[in-house]
Amino acid sequence: MTYQNILTEVDGKVAIITLNRPQVLNAIDDSLMDELLSALQKFDADDHIACMIVTGSEKAFAAGADVSKMAKMGFNEVYRQELITRNWDQIKQIRKPIIAAVSGFALGGGCELAMMCDMIMASDTAKFSQPEIKLGIIPGAGGTQRLPRAISKSKAMDLVLTGRMMDAVEAERAGLVARIFPQADFLKQVKAVAHEIAAMPLLTILMAKESINTAYETTLSEGIHLERRLFHSCFGTHDQKEGMAAFIEKRPAKFTNT
Ligand code: CO8
């Protein structure tokens, strides 16, 4: 697939997908989402890749859904054709970790896209908001569901009902953002984290992601049951033997993803 709205790059075991609609601050439309999903699926199936980064420009991760396209839409077509959000749920099927590297604006659908990734790394310029209410709509790609889980009901209400922006420090304090890096070497720092993850045993990476994400979908006892089963499954991998032998022999582990 030739991409018009994203750029892709591979750096060792890390794939970087850059949203690329600079003229509209990476506003998200269906074709951008089609391409993003296609690239994520391609890297997920690629045995040479272990971790993915989704990023935007220095000014904007993504300034939300494309308002000029949405402004022309009516209830009949958006509802009947599942416009705007039709393929978002498929991102959940990606099994390898995805880091959202957010610099500048992550607004509306941009904030929701970042929250669909497995963790958010922010530059010190990042700004998050769900400004939909100012346009007469509510968040439509998980904002009202993932924000309360990430940052509490009270803070989610504050953001969704006022549409105000939250800076990187507030977002990190609230639990939305994992780490903040200075803008000057932001992507370099996020790539270093991605390489650190990618050096871990792949089967174990996949099991850890699956187990953590299950915490959002199920009861505590069912989640703990799944975790126990996956934990036991780790003992069937070569990399568990290697990781523990390397620890005992005081040498670096050589993982083979088996
Ligand atoms: N859609 C379309 N065009 C946009 C968008 C957008 N979301 N955001 C910015 N642009 C365009 C501007 O219209 C402008 O175009 P032009 O140069 O032709 O006038 C260009 O990008 C640059 O923007 P600004 O001149 O406004 O730049 P500023 O630095 O002055 O301001 C802001 C930056 C604060 C980000 C401002 O552009 C802004 O407020 N943007 C809109 C933010 C917004 O309301 N986002 C929420 C959209 S609704 C939504 O996301 C619903 C999600 C539903 C589910 C998810 C589906 C994908």
Tab-separated table of N, CA and C in Angstrom, residues 7-89:
chain	number	residue	atom	x	y	z
A	7	LEU	N	3.975	8.530	7.175
A	7	LEU	CA	5.315	8.104	6.749
A	7	LEU	C	5.706	6.926	7.639
A	8	THR	N	6.450	5.981	7.076
A	8	THR	CA	6.897	4.862	7.907
A	8	THR	C	8.414	4.711	7.793
A	9	GLU	N	8.991	4.222	8.881
A	9	GLU	CA	10.446	4.071	8.936
A	9	GLU	C	10.740	2.898	9.866
A	10	VAL	N	11.781	2.154	9.534
A	10	VAL	CA	12.167	1.048	10.412
A	10	VAL	C	13.573	1.322	10.937
A	11	ASP	N	13.736	1.213	12.258
A	11	ASP	CA	15.038	1.429	12.895
A	11	ASP	C	15.311	0.186	13.742
A	12	GLY	N	16.050	-0.769	13.202
A	12	GLY	CA	16.258	-2.042	13.905
A	12	GLY	C	14.934	-2.742	14.120
A	13	LYS	N	14.632	-3.069	15.378
A	13	LYS	CA	13.391	-3.790	15.675
A	13	LYS	C	12.228	-2.846	16.002
A	14	VAL	N	12.443	-1.550	15.741
A	14	VAL	CA	11.411	-0.556	16.051
A	14	VAL	C	10.876	0.070	14.759
A	15	ALA	N	9.547	0.110	14.630
A	15	ALA	CA	8.927	0.774	13.473
A	15	ALA	C	8.334	2.104	13.933
A	16	ILE	N	8.556	3.137	13.124
A	16	ILE	CA	8.033	4.466	13.467
A	16	ILE	C	7.030	4.871	12.394
A	17	ILE	N	5.822	5.191	12.833
A	17	ILE	CA	4.775	5.653	11.912
A	17	ILE	C	4.500	7.116	12.251
A	18	THR	N	4.674	7.988	11.262
A	18	THR	CA	4.489	9.426	11.498
A	18	THR	C	3.237	9.906	10.766
A	19	LEU	N	2.290	10.451	11.507
A	19	LEU	CA	1.095	11.029	10.883
A	19	LEU	C	1.560	12.240	10.082
A	20	ASN	N	1.064	12.362	8.865
A	20	ASN	CA	1.649	13.365	7.979
A	20	ASN	C	0.598	14.098	7.136
A	21	ARG	N	-0.217	14.914	7.830
A	21	ARG	CA	-1.112	15.846	7.120
A	21	ARG	C	-0.817	17.243	7.693
A	22	PRO	N	0.400	17.760	7.432
A	22	PRO	CA	0.833	18.975	8.128
A	22	PRO	C	-0.074	20.177	7.878
A	23	GLN	N	-0.714	20.222	6.695
A	23	GLN	CA	-1.542	21.391	6.377
A	23	GLN	C	-2.755	21.520	7.292
A	24	VAL	N	-3.152	20.415	7.953
A	24	VAL	CA	-4.298	20.459	8.885
A	24	VAL	C	-3.901	19.921	10.270
A	25	LEU	N	-2.624	20.085	10.610
A	25	LEU	CA	-2.122	19.647	11.926
A	25	LEU	C	-2.474	18.183	12.214
A	26	ASN	N	-2.324	17.363	11.158
A	26	ASN	CA	-2.569	15.907	11.271
A	26	ASN	C	-4.000	15.569	11.681
A	27	ALA	N	-4.953	16.426	11.279
A	27	ALA	CA	-6.363	16.094	11.527
A	27	ALA	C	-6.650	14.725	10.910
A	28	ILE	N	-7.465	13.955	11.635
A	28	ILE	CA	-7.664	12.545	11.284
A	28	ILE	C	-8.934	12.374	10.464
A	29	ASP	N	-8.788	11.732	9.304
A	29	ASP	CA	-9.974	11.347	8.528
A	29	ASP	C	-9.904	9.838	8.272
A	30	ASP	N	-10.914	9.312	7.591
A	30	ASP	CA	-10.964	7.861	7.402
A	30	ASP	C	-9.767	7.347	6.611
A	31	SER	N	-9.283	8.120	5.617
A	31	SER	CA	-8.161	7.582	4.837
A	31	SER	C	-6.875	7.541	5.663
A	32	LEU	N	-6.670	8.533	6.547
A	32	LEU	CA	-5.495	8.467	7.419
A	32	LEU	C	-5.601	7.236	8.334
A	33	MET	N	-6.800	7.007	8.870
A	33	MET	CA	-6.957	5.846	9.766
A	33	MET	C	-6.765	4.535	9.015
A	34	ASP	N	-7.254	4.459	7.758
A	34	ASP	CA	-7.045	3.242	6.960
A	34	ASP	C	-5.546	2.964	6.819
A	35	GLU	N	-4.790	4.022	6.509
A	35	GLU	CA	-3.348	3.846	6.300
A	35	GLU	C	-2.630	3.493	7.606
A	36	LEU	N	-3.016	4.171	8.684
A	36	LEU	CA	-2.385	3.888	9.976
A	36	LEU	C	-2.625	2.437	10.362
A	37	LEU	N	-3.855	1.998	10.205
A	37	LEU	CA	-4.191	0.618	10.562
A	37	LEU	C	-3.419	-0.371	9.693
A	38	SER	N	-3.344	-0.080	8.403
A	38	SER	CA	-2.620	-0.960	7.489
A	38	SER	C	-1.142	-1.071	7.898
A	39	ALA	N	-0.531	0.058	8.248
A	39	ALA	CA	0.889	0.036	8.643
A	39	ALA	C	1.065	-0.715	9.961
A	40	LEU	N	0.173	-0.480	10.919
A	40	LEU	CA	0.276	-1.185	12.207
A	40	LEU	C	0.153	-2.693	11.995
A	41	GLN	N	-0.809	-3.092	11.151
A	41	GLN	CA	-1.005	-4.534	10.899
A	41	GLN	C	0.210	-5.136	10.212
A	42	LYS	N	0.782	-4.370	9.270
A	42	LYS	CA	1.966	-4.868	8.552
A	42	LYS	C	3.136	-5.081	9.532
A	43	PHE	N	3.390	-4.107	10.386
A	43	PHE	CA	4.505	-4.244	11.335
A	43	PHE	C	4.211	-5.302	12.400
A	44	ASP	N	2.930	-5.438	12.739
A	44	ASP	CA	2.567	-6.453	13.741
A	44	ASP	C	2.883	-7.851	13.217
A	45	ALA	N	2.736	-8.023	11.897
A	45	ALA	CA	2.971	-9.347	11.295
A	45	ALA	C	4.442	-9.559	10.931
A	46	ASP	N	5.269	-8.530	11.062
A	46	ASP	CA	6.668	-8.599	10.633
A	46	ASP	C	7.537	-9.125	11.788
A	47	ASP	N	8.137	-10.289	11.594
A	47	ASP	CA	8.931	-10.912	12.661
A	47	ASP	C	10.146	-10.090	13.077
A	48	HIS	N	10.557	-9.151	12.237
A	48	HIS	CA	11.750	-8.356	12.565
A	48	HIS	C	11.415	-7.162	13.468
A	49	ILE	N	10.130	-6.875	13.645
A	49	ILE	CA	9.706	-5.711	14.438
A	49	ILE	C	9.163	-6.184	15.782
A	50	ALA	N	9.553	-5.463	16.858
A	50	ALA	CA	9.052	-5.847	18.188
A	50	ALA	C	8.288	-4.727	18.882
A	51	CYS	N	8.443	-3.495	18.408
A	51	CYS	CA	7.758	-2.371	19.066
A	51	CYS	C	7.494	-1.285	18.028
A	52	MET	N	6.383	-0.563	18.184
A	52	MET	CA	6.030	0.483	17.213
A	52	MET	C	5.850	1.815	17.928
A	53	ILE	N	6.174	2.868	17.209
A	53	ILE	CA	5.940	4.230	17.720
A	53	ILE	C	4.986	4.910	16.745
A	54	VAL	N	3.949	5.550	17.277
A	54	VAL	CA	3.094	6.408	16.441
A	54	VAL	C	3.350	7.839	16.891
A	55	THR	N	3.723	8.692	15.949
A	55	THR	CA	4.028	10.070	16.301
A	55	THR	C	3.456	11.033	15.268
A	56	GLY	N	3.627	12.337	15.527
A	56	GLY	CA	3.153	13.350	14.577
A	56	GLY	C	4.273	14.328	14.300
A	57	SER	N	3.932	15.601	14.224
A	57	SER	CA	4.972	16.606	13.994
A	57	SER	C	5.331	17.239	15.332
A	58	GLU	N	6.292	18.164	15.293
A	58	GLU	CA	6.654	18.871	16.522
A	58	GLU	C	5.450	19.680	17.020
A	59	LYS	N	4.675	20.254	16.064
A	59	LYS	CA	3.552	21.117	16.469
A	59	LYS	C	2.311	20.326	16.866
A	60	ALA	N	2.081	19.188	16.196
A	60	ALA	CA	0.834	18.466	16.476
A	60	ALA	C	1.012	16.968	16.312
A	61	PHE	N	0.654	16.242	17.365
A	61	PHE	CA	0.466	14.793	17.207
A	61	PHE	C	-0.733	14.618	16.274
A	62	ALA	N	-1.873	15.139	16.673
A	62	ALA	CA	-3.056	15.221	15.797
A	62	ALA	C	-4.062	16.156	16.456
A	63	ALA	N	-4.580	17.109	15.647
A	63	ALA	CA	-5.505	18.118	16.201
A	63	ALA	C	-6.948	17.645	16.162
A	64	GLY	N	-7.150	16.321	16.132
A	64	GLY	CA	-8.516	15.794	16.219
A	64	GLY	C	-9.037	15.301	14.892
A	65	ALA	N	-10.311	14.945	14.899
A	65	ALA	CA	-10.949	14.545	13.644
A	65	ALA	C	-10.962	15.747	12.713
A	66	ASP	N	-11.017	15.459	11.407
A	66	ASP	CA	-10.997	16.541	10.415
A	66	ASP	C	-12.341	17.270	10.430
A	67	VAL	N	-12.346	18.473	11.035
A	67	VAL	CA	-13.612	19.189	11.249
A	67	VAL	C	-14.223	19.626	9.920
A	68	SER	N	-13.389	20.014	8.940
A	68	SER	CA	-13.999	20.488	7.686
A	68	SER	C	-14.717	19.345	6.961
A	69	LYS	N	-14.227	18.106	7.124
A	69	LYS	CA	-14.939	16.962	6.524
A	69	LYS	C	-16.183	16.620	7.342
A	70	MET	N	-16.053	16.644	8.682
A	70	MET	CA	-17.204	16.275	9.535
A	70	MET	C	-18.345	17.273	9.416
A	71	ALA	N	-17.980	18.548	9.179
A	71	ALA	CA	-19.008	19.600	9.152
A	71	ALA	C	-20.070	19.335	8.095
A	72	LYS	N	-19.688	18.593	7.039
A	72	LYS	CA	-20.634	18.345	5.934
A	72	LYS	C	-21.479	17.100	6.168
A	73	MET	N	-21.197	16.356	7.230
A	73	MET	CA	-21.865	15.058	7.416
A	73	MET	C	-23.155	15.189	8.206
A	74	GLY	N	-24.087	14.281	7.916
A	74	GLY	CA	-25.351	14.247	8.651
A	74	GLY	C	-25.498	12.932	9.382
A	75	PHE	N	-26.505	12.901	10.270
A	75	PHE	CA	-26.727	11.707	11.107
A	75	PHE	C	-26.877	10.445	10.269
A	76	ASN	N	-27.703	10.538	9.206
A	76	ASN	CA	-28.010	9.354	8.407
A	76	ASN	C	-26.738	8.667	7.895
A	77	GLU	N	-25.839	9.475	7.318
A	77	GLU	CA	-24.645	8.847	6.731
A	77	GLU	C	-23.637	8.417	7.799
A	78	VAL	N	-23.410	9.230	8.838
A	78	VAL	CA	-22.409	8.810	9.824
A	78	VAL	C	-22.859	7.544	10.550
A	79	TYR	N	-24.172	7.472	10.837
A	79	TYR	CA	-24.690	6.305	11.571
A	79	TYR	C	-24.733	5.082	10.681
A	80	ARG	N	-25.295	5.232	9.464
A	80	ARG	CA	-25.458	4.070	8.577
A	80	ARG	C	-24.111	3.535	8.095
A	81	GLN	N	-23.170	4.453	7.788
A	81	GLN	CA	-21.893	4.016	7.209
A	81	GLN	C	-20.762	3.955	8.235
A	82	GLU	N	-21.108	4.165	9.524
A	82	GLU	CA	-20.076	4.138	10.585
A	82	GLU	C	-18.925	5.071	10.233
A	83	LEU	N	-19.232	6.252	9.732
A	83	LEU	CA	-18.166	7.164	9.314
A	83	LEU	C	-17.387	7.663	10.534
A	84	ILE	N	-16.209	8.128	10.298
A	84	ILE	CA	-15.300	8.761	11.262
A	84	ILE	C	-14.619	7.744	12.192
A	85	THR	N	-15.356	6.767	12.709
A	85	THR	CA	-14.763	5.882	13.718
A	85	THR	C	-14.823	4.405	13.330
A	86	ARG	N	-15.095	4.120	12.043
A	86	ARG	CA	-15.473	2.748	11.695
A	86	ARG	C	-14.388	1.702	11.969
A	87	ASN	N	-13.110	2.060	11.810
A	87	ASN	CA	-12.090	1.008	11.969
A	87	ASN	C	-11.203	1.191	13.201
A	88	TRP	N	-11.586	2.087	14.086
A	88	TRP	CA	-10.730	2.365	15.245
A	88	TRP	C	-10.535	1.137	16.128
A	89	ASP	N	-11.604	0.336	16.310
A	89	ASP	CA	-11.504	-0.799	17.234
A	89	ASP	C	-10.453	-1.807	16.798
